[in-house]
Amino acid sequence: MKGRVAVLPAYGGKFELREYPVPDPEPGAILIKLTRAGVCGSDLHIWRGEMKEIYGSPPRDLTFGHEMCGRVERLGAGVSVDSAGQPLREGDRVTFLYFFPCGRCPVCLRDEMGSCPRKARANRVAGTAPYFNNAYGDYYYLRPGGFIFHIPDEVSDDVATPANCALAQVLYGLTRAGLQQGDTAVIQGAGGLGLNAVAVARDVGADRIIVLDRVASRLELARAFGADHALSLADLTTPERRIQAVMDLTGGFGADVVADFVGYPDVVPEGLKMLRGGGCYLEVGSIAPGNVFSYDATALVRGNARLVATSNYSPWALAQALAFLRRNRARFPFERSSRTSSRWPRSATRSRRPTGCGAAAMACASPALRSRWRAERTDASRSVDRPGRRRRGASAEARAVPCYDA
């Protein structure tokens, strides 16, 4: 039996579909038939060639993608339960971690598995056994010891797809930042991370949630997810005005937690100035190399500020993310977000479709769509406040859905 994998031969280019033999799972491993794949902002950075320091220039026939879910196709010997101890059978709907902490080091022992220095990722070079190492393929090979969880029956595949990235990451990050009931949270950026952060903050019991973005449709969706105040960068055109707006909404004290989900370095100094004394700044959005900012260290000391940065998460966060989706399925408009998402053109794959901002990254698969998005770049560049940098290839549909701001 063979399966297909989408391969990127050149940055910014067209994906190719290649066939590889579908492996039988070794003892402890699981073969998963994928039903959905999402496109994270990091995938956009890779496709554009903005992470060449990591993946090389030119790329070596890259495969990537990590937001996904599917059904168990085959179980390796010795696998009978998921990571929560629930019985696991062929055909079960599942999601899983796309990275592999060692579980045998001082960092993992402290329950900081996202920071594991021995943490492994699946190989991104096409043709590397077991071949199905990332989200953009028919299958995914979960290596022995990988963390896997049942998707609740009440949660659709579209909603579950980004749970192993944006939602779990946000839940883990806000937990580390110490967000608690009665707090004020400022969310910089209302993309997928930001919208998930609004929902999680509301579920935790935050008293006041303030969101900043430029795109009206994102701000409207942020309100639907529970934001108390949605501030437009089109109205508050300078950092000083945005900082003052937050101070006015917090009685002059500032926020308990401010979180960056934009990934542009200039928002960091701005966000730090929105903190109350002793507050915590959470950095999640910066994933591409070169995001450098300058700030007065004395201001950090005198403000008793805490800085927390998170990449990936501990496995418990994915389990809690799925429980969060089940518990809040009627409270937040997750399905609405799925319905407004762009779809990977059938001409590119003739099979399953990614959710989220899929077509924005995969526009290369359709010359007509690619031409259309190029024409929209000027409008797209206005979607976030990024002086000196223009957003590339993001359509109006893509900007309206939850995804990493890219």
mmCIF file of C-alpha atoms in Angstrom:
data_model
loop_
_atom_site.group_PDB
_atom_site.id
_atom_site.type_symbol
_atom_site.label_atom_id
_atom_site.label_comp_id
_atom_site.label_asym_id
_atom_site.label_seq_id
_atom_site.Cartn_x
_atom_site.Cartn_y
_atom_site.Cartn_z
ATOM 1 C CA MET A 1 0.000 0.000 0.000
ATOM 2 C CA LYS A 2 1.193 3.504 -0.821
ATOM 3 C CA GLY A 3 0.245 6.947 0.422
ATOM 4 C CA ARG A 4 0.857 10.511 -0.674
ATOM 5 C CA VAL A 5 2.969 13.265 0.836
ATOM 6 C CA ALA A 6 3.041 16.940 -0.218
ATOM 7 C CA VAL A 7 6.649 17.961 -0.901
ATOM 8 C CA LEU A 8 8.054 21.495 -1.284
ATOM 9 C CA PRO A 9 11.034 21.491 -3.705
ATOM 10 C CA ALA A 10 11.591 25.274 -3.623
ATOM 11 C CA TYR A 11 10.628 28.068 -1.232
ATOM 12 C CA GLY A 12 7.542 29.929 -2.355
ATOM 13 C CA GLY A 13 6.925 27.294 -4.982
ATOM 14 C CA LYS A 14 4.381 24.669 -5.804
ATOM 15 C CA PHE A 15 3.914 21.523 -3.758
ATOM 16 C CA GLU A 16 4.376 18.152 -5.408
ATOM 17 C CA LEU A 17 2.507 15.004 -4.434
ATOM 18 C CA ARG A 18 4.782 11.994 -4.081
ATOM 19 C CA GLU A 19 3.937 8.435 -3.167
ATOM 20 C CA TYR A 20 5.734 6.368 -0.559
ATOM 21 C CA PRO A 21 5.133 2.899 0.900
ATOM 22 C CA VAL A 22 2.920 2.947 3.992
ATOM 23 C CA PRO A 23 4.859 1.245 6.798
ATOM 24 C CA ASP A 24 3.550 -1.261 9.301
ATOM 25 C CA PRO A 25 3.903 0.224 12.790
ATOM 26 C CA GLU A 26 6.699 -1.171 14.897
ATOM 27 C CA PRO A 27 5.979 -2.189 18.498
ATOM 28 C CA GLY A 28 4.760 0.854 20.421
ATOM 29 C CA ALA A 29 4.094 2.911 17.277
ATOM 30 C CA ILE A 30 0.773 3.957 15.738
ATOM 31 C CA LEU A 31 -0.169 4.567 12.097
ATOM 32 C CA ILE A 32 -2.810 7.277 11.756
ATOM 33 C CA LYS A 33 -4.943 8.009 8.700
ATOM 34 C CA LEU A 34 -5.162 11.806 8.617
ATOM 35 C CA THR A 35 -8.529 13.463 8.091
ATOM 36 C CA ARG A 36 -7.593 17.127 8.551
ATOM 37 C CA ALA A 37 -4.470 19.279 8.496
ATOM 38 C CA GLY A 38 -4.106 22.903 9.486
ATOM 39 C CA VAL A 39 -1.588 25.503 8.381
ATOM 40 C CA CYS A 40 0.271 27.206 11.203
ATOM 41 C CA GLY A 41 2.064 30.513 10.824
ATOM 42 C CA SER A 42 5.344 28.637 11.144
ATOM 43 C CA ASP A 43 4.397 26.698 7.994
ATOM 44 C CA LEU A 44 3.898 29.991 6.198
ATOM 45 C CA HIS A 45 7.336 31.147 7.350
ATOM 46 C CA ILE A 46 8.877 27.913 6.066
ATOM 47 C CA TRP A 47 7.098 28.112 2.711
ATOM 48 C CA ARG A 48 8.169 31.725 2.203
ATOM 49 C CA GLY A 49 11.789 30.858 2.953
ATOM 50 C CA GLU A 50 11.945 32.937 6.124
ATOM 51 C CA MET A 51 13.483 30.115 8.172
ATOM 52 C CA LYS A 52 16.393 29.187 5.906
ATOM 53 C CA GLU A 53 18.749 29.256 8.872
ATOM 54 C CA ILE A 54 16.941 26.166 10.122
ATOM 55 C CA TYR A 55 15.864 24.349 6.972
ATOM 56 C CA GLY A 56 18.586 25.321 4.533
ATOM 57 C CA SER A 57 18.832 27.311 1.332
ATOM 58 C CA PRO A 58 17.681 25.910 -0.968
ATOM 59 C CA PRO A 59 15.353 23.466 0.821
ATOM 60 C CA ARG A 60 15.914 19.713 0.493
ATOM 61 C CA ASP A 61 12.475 18.613 -0.680
ATOM 62 C CA LEU A 62 10.732 19.634 2.516
ATOM 63 C CA THR A 63 7.646 18.102 4.066
ATOM 64 C CA PHE A 64 6.006 19.883 6.962
ATOM 65 C CA GLY A 65 2.810 20.713 8.831
ATOM 66 C CA HIS A 66 1.947 19.733 12.391
ATOM 67 C CA GLU A 67 -1.675 20.745 13.050
ATOM 68 C CA MET A 68 -3.642 17.570 12.316
ATOM 69 C CA CYS A 69 -6.005 14.888 13.472
ATOM 70 C CA GLY A 70 -7.186 11.555 12.143
ATOM 71 C CA ARG A 71 -8.217 7.987 12.880
ATOM 72 C CA VAL A 72 -6.108 5.104 14.089
ATOM 73 C CA GLU A 73 -5.268 2.949 11.065
ATOM 74 C CA ARG A 74 -3.055 0.371 12.759
ATOM 75 C CA LEU A 75 -1.682 -0.174 16.250
ATOM 76 C CA GLY A 76 1.803 -1.456 16.852
ATOM 77 C CA ALA A 77 2.298 -4.352 19.221
ATOM 78 C CA GLY A 78 1.830 -3.411 22.855
ATOM 79 C CA VAL A 79 -0.393 -0.372 22.238
ATOM 80 C CA SER A 80 -3.831 -0.700 23.784
ATOM 81 C CA VAL A 81 -4.524 2.647 25.490
ATOM 82 C CA ASP A 82 -3.996 6.326 24.755
ATOM 83 C CA SER A 83 -1.855 8.635 26.907
ATOM 84 C CA ALA A 84 -4.771 9.175 29.305
ATOM 85 C CA GLY A 85 -5.195 5.436 29.826
ATOM 86 C CA GLN A 86 -8.342 5.134 27.706
ATOM 87 C CA PRO A 87 -8.742 2.061 25.456
ATOM 88 C CA LEU A 88 -7.410 2.703 21.956
ATOM 89 C CA ARG A 89 -8.679 0.844 18.930
ATOM 90 C CA GLU A 90 -8.406 1.040 15.158
ATOM 91 C CA GLY A 91 -10.825 3.629 13.822
ATOM 92 C CA ASP A 92 -10.717 5.850 16.904
ATOM 93 C CA ARG A 93 -10.497 9.612 16.306
ATOM 94 C CA VAL A 94 -7.261 10.978 17.762
ATOM 95 C CA THR A 95 -4.930 13.909 18.005
ATOM 96 C CA PHE A 96 -1.358 13.823 19.240
ATOM 97 C CA LEU A 97 1.843 15.700 20.003
ATOM 98 C CA TYR A 98 3.982 16.401 16.931
ATOM 99 C CA PHE A 99 7.181 16.631 19.005
ATOM 100 C CA PHE A 100 8.822 14.111 21.270
ATOM 101 C CA PRO A 101 10.240 15.098 24.688
ATOM 102 C CA CYS A 102 12.647 12.528 26.068
ATOM 103 C CA GLY A 103 10.875 12.152 29.432
ATOM 104 C CA ARG A 104 14.221 11.242 30.988
ATOM 105 C CA CYS A 105 15.999 14.484 31.891
ATOM 106 C CA PRO A 106 15.942 17.140 34.641
ATOM 107 C CA VAL A 107 13.781 19.438 32.511
ATOM 108 C CA CYS A 108 11.127 16.798 31.819
ATOM 109 C CA LEU A 109 11.240 15.815 35.477
ATOM 110 C CA ARG A 110 10.100 19.350 36.307
ATOM 111 C CA ASP A 111 7.089 18.930 33.969
ATOM 112 C CA GLU A 112 8.551 21.321 31.411
ATOM 113 C CA MET A 113 8.568 18.863 28.516
ATOM 114 C CA GLY A 114 8.104 21.602 25.933
ATOM 115 C CA SER A 115 11.568 22.834 26.958
ATOM 116 C CA CYS A 116 13.222 19.405 26.861
ATOM 117 C CA PRO A 117 16.782 19.855 25.494
ATOM 118 C CA ARG A 118 16.562 16.415 23.865
ATOM 119 C CA LYS A 119 13.140 17.065 22.360
ATOM 120 C CA ALA A 120 12.916 15.577 18.885
ATOM 121 C CA ARG A 121 10.853 16.552 15.858
ATOM 122 C CA ALA A 122 9.906 14.397 12.919
ATOM 123 C CA ASN A 123 12.278 14.525 9.946
ATOM 124 C CA ARG A 124 11.235 17.125 7.363
ATOM 125 C CA VAL A 125 13.179 15.767 4.390
ATOM 126 C CA ALA A 126 10.924 13.928 1.936
ATOM 127 C CA GLY A 127 11.664 10.261 1.428
ATOM 128 C CA THR A 128 13.021 9.740 4.933
ATOM 129 C CA ALA A 129 11.567 6.577 6.484
ATOM 130 C CA PRO A 130 8.958 6.102 7.851
ATOM 131 C CA TYR A 131 7.991 8.700 5.183
ATOM 132 C CA PHE A 132 4.814 10.014 6.824
ATOM 133 C CA ASN A 133 6.456 12.355 9.288
ATOM 134 C CA ASN A 134 4.336 15.500 9.047
ATOM 135 C CA ALA A 135 0.779 16.729 8.523
ATOM 136 C CA TYR A 136 0.642 17.186 4.755
ATOM 137 C CA GLY A 137 0.206 13.583 3.759
ATOM 138 C CA ASP A 138 -2.319 10.775 3.809
ATOM 139 C CA TYR A 139 -0.872 9.235 6.974
ATOM 140 C CA TYR A 140 1.148 10.087 10.058
ATOM 141 C CA TYR A 141 3.533 7.659 11.740
ATOM 142 C CA LEU A 142 3.523 8.263 15.482
ATOM 143 C CA ARG A 143 6.751 6.874 16.824
ATOM 144 C CA PRO A 144 6.868 4.686 19.958
ATOM 145 C CA GLY A 145 6.296 6.702 23.096
ATOM 146 C CA GLY A 146 4.428 9.494 21.318
ATOM 147 C CA PHE A 147 1.608 11.145 23.242
ATOM 148 C CA ILE A 148 -1.860 10.560 21.787
ATOM 149 C CA PHE A 149 -5.390 11.379 22.975
ATOM 150 C CA HIS A 150 -8.950 10.569 21.965
ATOM 151 C CA ILE A 151 -10.935 13.412 20.406
ATOM 152 C CA PRO A 152 -14.265 13.782 22.251
ATOM 153 C CA ASP A 153 -17.287 12.762 20.191
ATOM 154 C CA GLU A 154 -18.753 16.236 20.635
ATOM 155 C CA VAL A 155 -15.753 17.928 18.979
ATOM 156 C CA SER A 156 -15.560 17.989 15.168
ATOM 157 C CA ASP A 157 -12.368 17.349 13.221
ATOM 158 C CA ASP A 158 -12.323 20.969 12.012
ATOM 159 C CA VAL A 159 -12.341 22.249 15.587
ATOM 160 C CA ALA A 160 -9.921 19.619 16.888
ATOM 161 C CA THR A 161 -7.265 20.146 14.197
ATOM 162 C CA PRO A 162 -5.441 23.159 15.755
ATOM 163 C CA ALA A 163 -5.809 21.837 19.314
ATOM 164 C CA ASN A 164 -2.344 20.249 19.248
ATOM 165 C CA CYS A 165 -0.766 23.587 18.366
ATOM 166 C CA ALA A 166 -2.500 26.919 19.022
ATOM 167 C CA LEU A 167 -4.912 25.906 21.779
ATOM 168 C CA ALA A 168 -2.540 23.665 23.748
ATOM 169 C CA GLN A 169 0.255 26.235 23.351
ATOM 170 C CA VAL A 170 -1.945 29.071 24.617
ATOM 171 C CA LEU A 171 -3.330 27.057 27.516
ATOM 172 C CA TYR A 172 0.179 26.057 28.578
ATOM 173 C CA GLY A 173 1.554 29.585 28.161
ATOM 174 C CA LEU A 174 -1.185 31.325 30.137
ATOM 175 C CA THR A 175 -0.842 28.730 32.876
ATOM 176 C CA ARG A 176 2.896 29.442 33.123
ATOM 177 C CA ALA A 177 2.193 33.171 33.094
ATOM 178 C CA GLY A 178 -0.024 32.687 36.157
ATOM 179 C CA LEU A 179 -3.295 34.015 34.710
ATOM 180 C CA GLN A 180 -6.038 33.480 37.264
ATOM 181 C CA GLN A 181 -9.595 34.376 38.147
ATOM 182 C CA GLY A 182 -10.171 38.122 38.442
ATOM 183 C CA ASP A 183 -7.116 39.101 36.374
ATOM 184 C CA THR A 184 -6.913 41.561 33.511
ATOM 185 C CA ALA A 185 -5.358 40.180 30.333
ATOM 186 C CA VAL A 186 -4.178 42.060 27.257
ATOM 187 C CA ILE A 187 -3.990 40.009 24.073
ATOM 188 C CA GLN A 188 -1.781 41.449 21.335
ATOM 189 C CA GLY A 189 -3.041 40.002 18.057
ATOM 190 C CA ALA A 190 -6.386 38.331 17.300
ATOM 191 C CA GLY A 191 -5.229 35.532 15.031
ATOM 192 C CA GLY A 192 -5.652 31.894 16.000
ATOM 193 C CA LEU A 193 -3.396 32.110 19.031
ATOM 194 C CA GLY A 194 -5.020 35.327 20.166
ATOM 195 C CA LEU A 195 -8.590 34.066 19.769
ATOM 196 C CA ASN A 196 -7.759 30.903 21.659
ATOM 197 C CA ALA A 197 -6.158 33.038 24.357
ATOM 198 C CA VAL A 198 -9.325 35.106 24.686
ATOM 199 C CA ALA A 199 -11.412 31.949 25.126
ATOM 200 C CA VAL A 200 -9.002 30.400 27.628
ATOM 201 C CA ALA A 201 -8.773 33.633 29.635
ATOM 202 C CA ARG A 202 -12.558 33.847 29.753
ATOM 203 C CA ASP A 203 -12.800 30.208 30.829
ATOM 204 C CA VAL A 204 -10.211 30.774 33.582
ATOM 205 C CA GLY A 205 -12.316 33.626 34.932
ATOM 206 C CA ALA A 206 -10.371 36.707 33.860
ATOM 207 C CA ASP A 207 -12.290 39.814 34.858
ATOM 208 C CA ARG A 208 -11.238 41.977 31.912
ATOM 209 C CA ILE A 209 -9.915 40.913 28.493
ATOM 210 C CA ILE A 210 -8.498 43.549 26.133
ATOM 211 C CA VAL A 211 -7.597 42.632 22.551
ATOM 212 C CA LEU A 212 -5.559 44.657 20.068
ATOM 213 C CA ASP A 213 -5.579 44.096 16.310
ATOM 214 C CA ARG A 214 -6.083 46.023 13.092
ATOM 215 C CA VAL A 215 -8.483 43.786 11.162
ATOM 216 C CA ALA A 216 -12.141 44.523 11.907
ATOM 217 C CA SER A 217 -13.280 40.946 11.253
ATOM 218 C CA ARG A 218 -10.728 39.621 13.740
ATOM 219 C CA LEU A 219 -11.807 42.099 16.385
ATOM 220 C CA GLU A 220 -15.447 41.168 15.835
ATOM 221 C CA LEU A 221 -14.559 37.495 16.252
ATOM 222 C CA ALA A 222 -12.545 38.340 19.379
ATOM 223 C CA ARG A 223 -15.683 39.848 20.896
ATOM 224 C CA ALA A 224 -17.582 36.681 20.038
ATOM 225 C CA PHE A 225 -14.892 34.685 21.860
ATOM 226 C CA GLY A 226 -15.318 36.788 24.996
ATOM 227 C CA ALA A 227 -13.214 39.948 24.698
ATOM 228 C CA ASP A 228 -14.511 42.833 26.788
ATOM 229 C CA HIS A 229 -12.643 45.454 24.777
ATOM 230 C CA ALA A 230 -11.485 45.108 21.160
ATOM 231 C CA LEU A 231 -9.140 47.964 20.316
ATOM 232 C CA SER A 232 -8.394 48.736 16.687
ATOM 233 C CA LEU A 233 -4.928 49.770 15.597
ATOM 234 C CA ALA A 234 -6.633 51.712 12.839
ATOM 235 C CA ASP A 235 -7.988 54.027 15.546
ATOM 236 C CA LEU A 236 -5.059 53.857 17.984
ATOM 237 C CA THR A 237 -2.288 54.537 15.512
ATOM 238 C CA THR A 238 0.706 54.887 17.845
ATOM 239 C CA PRO A 239 2.143 52.758 20.666
ATOM 240 C CA GLU A 240 1.625 55.649 23.064
ATOM 241 C CA ARG A 241 -2.090 55.805 22.316
ATOM 242 C CA ARG A 242 -2.477 52.050 22.694
ATOM 243 C CA ILE A 243 -0.616 52.008 25.994
ATOM 244 C CA GLN A 244 -2.745 54.873 27.286
ATOM 245 C CA ALA A 245 -5.926 53.089 26.195
ATOM 246 C CA VAL A 246 -4.961 50.049 28.252
ATOM 247 C CA MET A 247 -4.094 52.229 31.231
ATOM 248 C CA ASP A 248 -7.436 54.003 30.972
ATOM 249 C CA LEU A 249 -9.266 50.656 30.956
ATOM 250 C CA THR A 250 -7.351 49.421 34.010
ATOM 251 C CA GLY A 251 -7.678 52.488 36.213
ATOM 252 C CA GLY A 252 -4.090 53.483 35.481
ATOM 253 C CA PHE A 253 -2.575 50.295 36.904
ATOM 254 C CA GLY A 254 -1.998 48.134 33.825
ATOM 255 C CA ALA A 255 -2.741 44.487 33.115
ATOM 256 C CA ASP A 256 -1.834 41.426 35.158
ATOM 257 C CA VAL A 257 -0.819 39.527 32.017
ATOM 258 C CA VAL A 258 0.057 40.851 28.568
ATOM 259 C CA ALA A 259 0.641 38.292 25.818
ATOM 260 C CA ASP A 260 2.207 38.682 22.382
ATOM 261 C CA PHE A 261 0.571 36.546 19.706
ATOM 262 C CA VAL A 262 1.705 38.712 16.786
ATOM 263 C CA GLY A 263 5.335 37.705 16.379
ATOM 264 C CA TYR A 264 6.683 41.142 15.477
ATOM 265 C CA PRO A 265 9.376 42.428 17.848
ATOM 266 C CA ASP A 266 8.136 46.012 18.089
ATOM 267 C CA VAL A 267 5.028 44.921 19.990
ATOM 268 C CA VAL A 268 7.122 43.601 22.887
ATOM 269 C CA PRO A 269 8.312 46.947 24.340
ATOM 270 C CA GLU A 270 4.798 48.274 23.822
ATOM 271 C CA GLY A 271 3.283 45.335 25.670
ATOM 272 C CA LEU A 272 5.752 45.563 28.528
ATOM 273 C CA LYS A 273 4.583 49.126 29.151
ATOM 274 C CA MET A 274 0.998 47.868 29.482
ATOM 275 C CA LEU A 275 1.859 45.706 32.507
ATOM 276 C CA ARG A 276 0.972 46.498 36.065
ATOM 277 C CA GLY A 277 3.748 46.435 38.634
ATOM 278 C CA GLY A 278 4.694 42.798 39.161
ATOM 279 C CA GLY A 279 2.760 41.684 36.057
ATOM 280 C CA CYS A 280 3.818 39.019 33.586
ATOM 281 C CA TYR A 281 4.618 39.398 29.894
ATOM 282 C CA LEU A 282 4.056 36.229 27.860
ATOM 283 C CA GLU A 283 5.898 35.828 24.550
ATOM 284 C CA VAL A 284 4.548 33.177 22.193
ATOM 285 C CA GLY A 285 4.271 34.786 18.765
ATOM 286 C CA SER A 286 7.929 35.013 17.745
ATOM 287 C CA ILE A 287 8.941 31.862 15.879
ATOM 288 C CA ALA A 288 11.159 33.015 12.989
ATOM 289 C CA PRO A 289 14.806 33.992 13.620
ATOM 290 C CA GLY A 290 15.766 37.661 13.790
ATOM 291 C CA ASN A 291 12.997 39.068 16.014
ATOM 292 C CA VAL A 292 15.123 41.474 18.047
ATOM 293 C CA PHE A 293 13.818 44.229 20.325
ATOM 294 C CA SER A 294 15.361 46.777 22.656
ATOM 295 C CA TYR A 295 14.129 47.625 26.153
ATOM 296 C CA ASP A 296 15.424 49.291 29.295
ATOM 297 C CA ALA A 297 16.387 46.525 31.731
ATOM 298 C CA THR A 298 16.076 48.967 34.623
ATOM 299 C CA ALA A 299 12.380 49.411 33.790
ATOM 300 C CA LEU A 300 11.946 45.648 34.115
ATOM 301 C CA VAL A 301 13.639 45.651 37.498
ATOM 302 C CA ARG A 302 11.787 48.653 38.879
ATOM 303 C CA GLY A 303 8.503 47.236 37.610
ATOM 304 C CA ASN A 304 9.201 43.804 39.089
ATOM 305 C CA ALA A 305 8.115 42.428 35.728
ATOM 306 C CA ARG A 306 8.149 38.743 34.864
ATOM 307 C CA LEU A 307 8.882 37.513 31.347
ATOM 308 C CA VAL A 308 7.729 34.074 30.235
ATOM 309 C CA ALA A 309 8.310 32.597 26.783
ATOM 310 C CA THR A 310 6.864 29.308 25.615
ATOM 311 C CA SER A 311 7.531 27.010 22.697
ATOM 312 C CA ASN A 312 5.533 23.770 22.559
ATOM 313 C CA TYR A 313 4.027 22.488 25.807
ATOM 314 C CA SER A 314 3.799 19.597 28.235
ATOM 315 C CA PRO A 315 1.470 16.750 27.162
ATOM 316 C CA TRP A 316 -1.137 17.536 29.817
ATOM 317 C CA ALA A 317 -1.906 20.744 27.926
ATOM 318 C CA LEU A 318 -3.252 18.839 24.911
ATOM 319 C CA ALA A 319 -5.453 16.690 27.137
ATOM 320 C CA GLN A 320 -6.789 19.833 28.808
ATOM 321 C CA ALA A 321 -7.251 21.520 25.425
ATOM 322 C CA LEU A 322 -9.550 18.707 24.281
ATOM 323 C CA ALA A 323 -11.497 18.885 27.544
ATOM 324 C CA PHE A 324 -11.736 22.652 27.078
ATOM 325 C CA LEU A 325 -13.231 22.197 23.594
ATOM 326 C CA ARG A 326 -15.760 19.665 24.839
ATOM 327 C CA ARG A 327 -16.728 21.817 27.815
ATOM 328 C CA ASN A 328 -17.063 25.019 25.785
ATOM 329 C CA ARG A 329 -18.396 23.709 22.482
ATOM 330 C CA ALA A 330 -21.605 25.729 22.837
ATOM 331 C CA ARG A 331 -19.981 28.736 24.510
ATOM 332 C CA PHE A 332 -17.470 29.901 21.900
ATOM 333 C CA PRO A 333 -17.921 30.032 18.090
ATOM 334 C CA PHE A 334 -15.342 27.393 17.134
ATOM 335 C CA GLU A 335 -17.467 26.105 14.268
ATOM 336 C CA ARG A 336 -17.939 29.626 12.979
ATOM 337 C CA SER A 337 -14.184 29.971 12.731
ATOM 338 C CA SER A 338 -14.017 26.715 10.789
ATOM 339 C CA ARG A 339 -16.709 27.799 8.351
ATOM 340 C CA THR A 340 -14.893 31.026 7.475
ATOM 341 C CA SER A 341 -11.599 29.277 6.846
ATOM 342 C CA SER A 342 -10.014 28.903 3.446
ATOM 343 C CA ARG A 343 -9.610 25.472 1.931
ATOM 344 C CA TRP A 344 -6.697 23.866 0.165
ATOM 345 C CA PRO A 345 -7.695 23.768 -3.521
ATOM 346 C CA ARG A 346 -8.760 20.310 -4.696
ATOM 347 C CA SER A 347 -6.479 20.734 -7.693
ATOM 348 C CA ALA A 348 -3.554 20.647 -5.290
ATOM 349 C CA THR A 349 -4.370 17.387 -3.548
ATOM 350 C CA ARG A 350 -7.612 15.871 -4.807
ATOM 351 C CA SER A 351 -8.084 14.608 -1.270
ATOM 352 C CA ARG A 352 -8.529 15.987 2.214
ATOM 353 C CA ARG A 353 -8.428 19.678 2.990
ATOM 354 C CA PRO A 354 -6.544 21.595 5.643
ATOM 355 C CA THR A 355 -8.441 23.848 8.010
ATOM 356 C CA GLY A 356 -7.453 27.271 9.255
ATOM 357 C CA CYS A 357 -5.631 29.531 6.801
ATOM 358 C CA GLY A 358 -4.720 26.642 4.518
ATOM 359 C CA ALA A 359 -5.202 28.285 1.159
ATOM 360 C CA ALA A 360 -3.047 31.242 2.165
ATOM 361 C CA ALA A 361 -0.033 28.975 2.483
ATOM 362 C CA MET A 362 -0.988 26.633 -0.314
ATOM 363 C CA ALA A 363 -1.847 29.289 -2.864
ATOM 364 C CA CYS A 364 1.143 28.017 -4.769
ATOM 365 C CA ALA A 365 -0.978 25.059 -5.805
ATOM 366 C CA SER A 366 -3.270 27.247 -7.915
ATOM 367 C CA PRO A 367 -1.819 29.896 -10.269
ATOM 368 C CA ALA A 368 -5.139 31.741 -10.392
ATOM 369 C CA LEU A 369 -5.398 31.947 -6.625
ATOM 370 C CA ARG A 370 -1.736 32.854 -6.325
ATOM 371 C CA SER A 371 -2.246 35.766 -8.740
ATOM 372 C CA ARG A 372 -5.285 36.933 -6.804
ATOM 373 C CA TRP A 373 -3.458 36.902 -3.490
ATOM 374 C CA ARG A 374 -0.525 38.809 -4.936
ATOM 375 C CA ALA A 375 -2.988 41.517 -5.959
ATOM 376 C CA GLU A 376 -4.267 41.649 -2.379
ATOM 377 C CA ARG A 377 -0.878 42.070 -0.704
ATOM 378 C CA THR A 378 -1.272 45.800 -0.239
ATOM 379 C CA ASP A 379 -4.475 45.305 1.719
ATOM 380 C CA ALA A 380 -2.976 42.371 3.610
ATOM 381 C CA SER A 381 -0.019 44.460 4.725
ATOM 382 C CA ARG A 382 -2.396 46.663 6.702
ATOM 383 C CA SER A 383 -3.707 43.826 8.855
ATOM 384 C CA VAL A 384 -1.133 44.179 11.618
ATOM 385 C CA ASP A 385 1.020 47.039 12.770
ATOM 386 C CA ARG A 386 4.395 45.978 11.400
ATOM 387 C CA PRO A 387 6.433 48.968 10.271
ATOM 388 C CA GLY A 388 8.774 48.097 7.439
ATOM 389 C CA ARG A 389 7.270 44.686 6.818
ATOM 390 C CA ARG A 390 4.479 43.627 4.511
ATOM 391 C CA ARG A 391 2.338 40.566 4.913
ATOM 392 C CA ARG A 392 2.651 38.303 1.934
ATOM 393 C CA GLY A 393 0.017 36.097 0.374
ATOM 394 C CA ALA A 394 -2.759 36.489 2.956
ATOM 395 C CA SER A 395 -6.268 36.709 1.541
ATOM 396 C CA ALA A 396 -9.251 38.317 3.209
ATOM 397 C CA GLU A 397 -10.603 34.854 3.998
ATOM 398 C CA ALA A 398 -7.335 33.763 5.547
ATOM 399 C CA ARG A 399 -7.101 36.871 7.716
ATOM 400 C CA ALA A 400 -10.569 36.188 9.114
ATOM 401 C CA VAL A 401 -9.753 32.755 10.510
ATOM 402 C CA PRO A 402 -7.817 31.779 13.599
ATOM 403 C CA CYS A 403 -4.252 30.940 12.664
ATOM 404 C CA TYR A 404 -0.850 32.113 13.759
ATOM 405 C CA ASP A 405 -0.494 35.710 12.650
ATOM 406 C CA ALA A 406 1.855 35.461 9.711
#
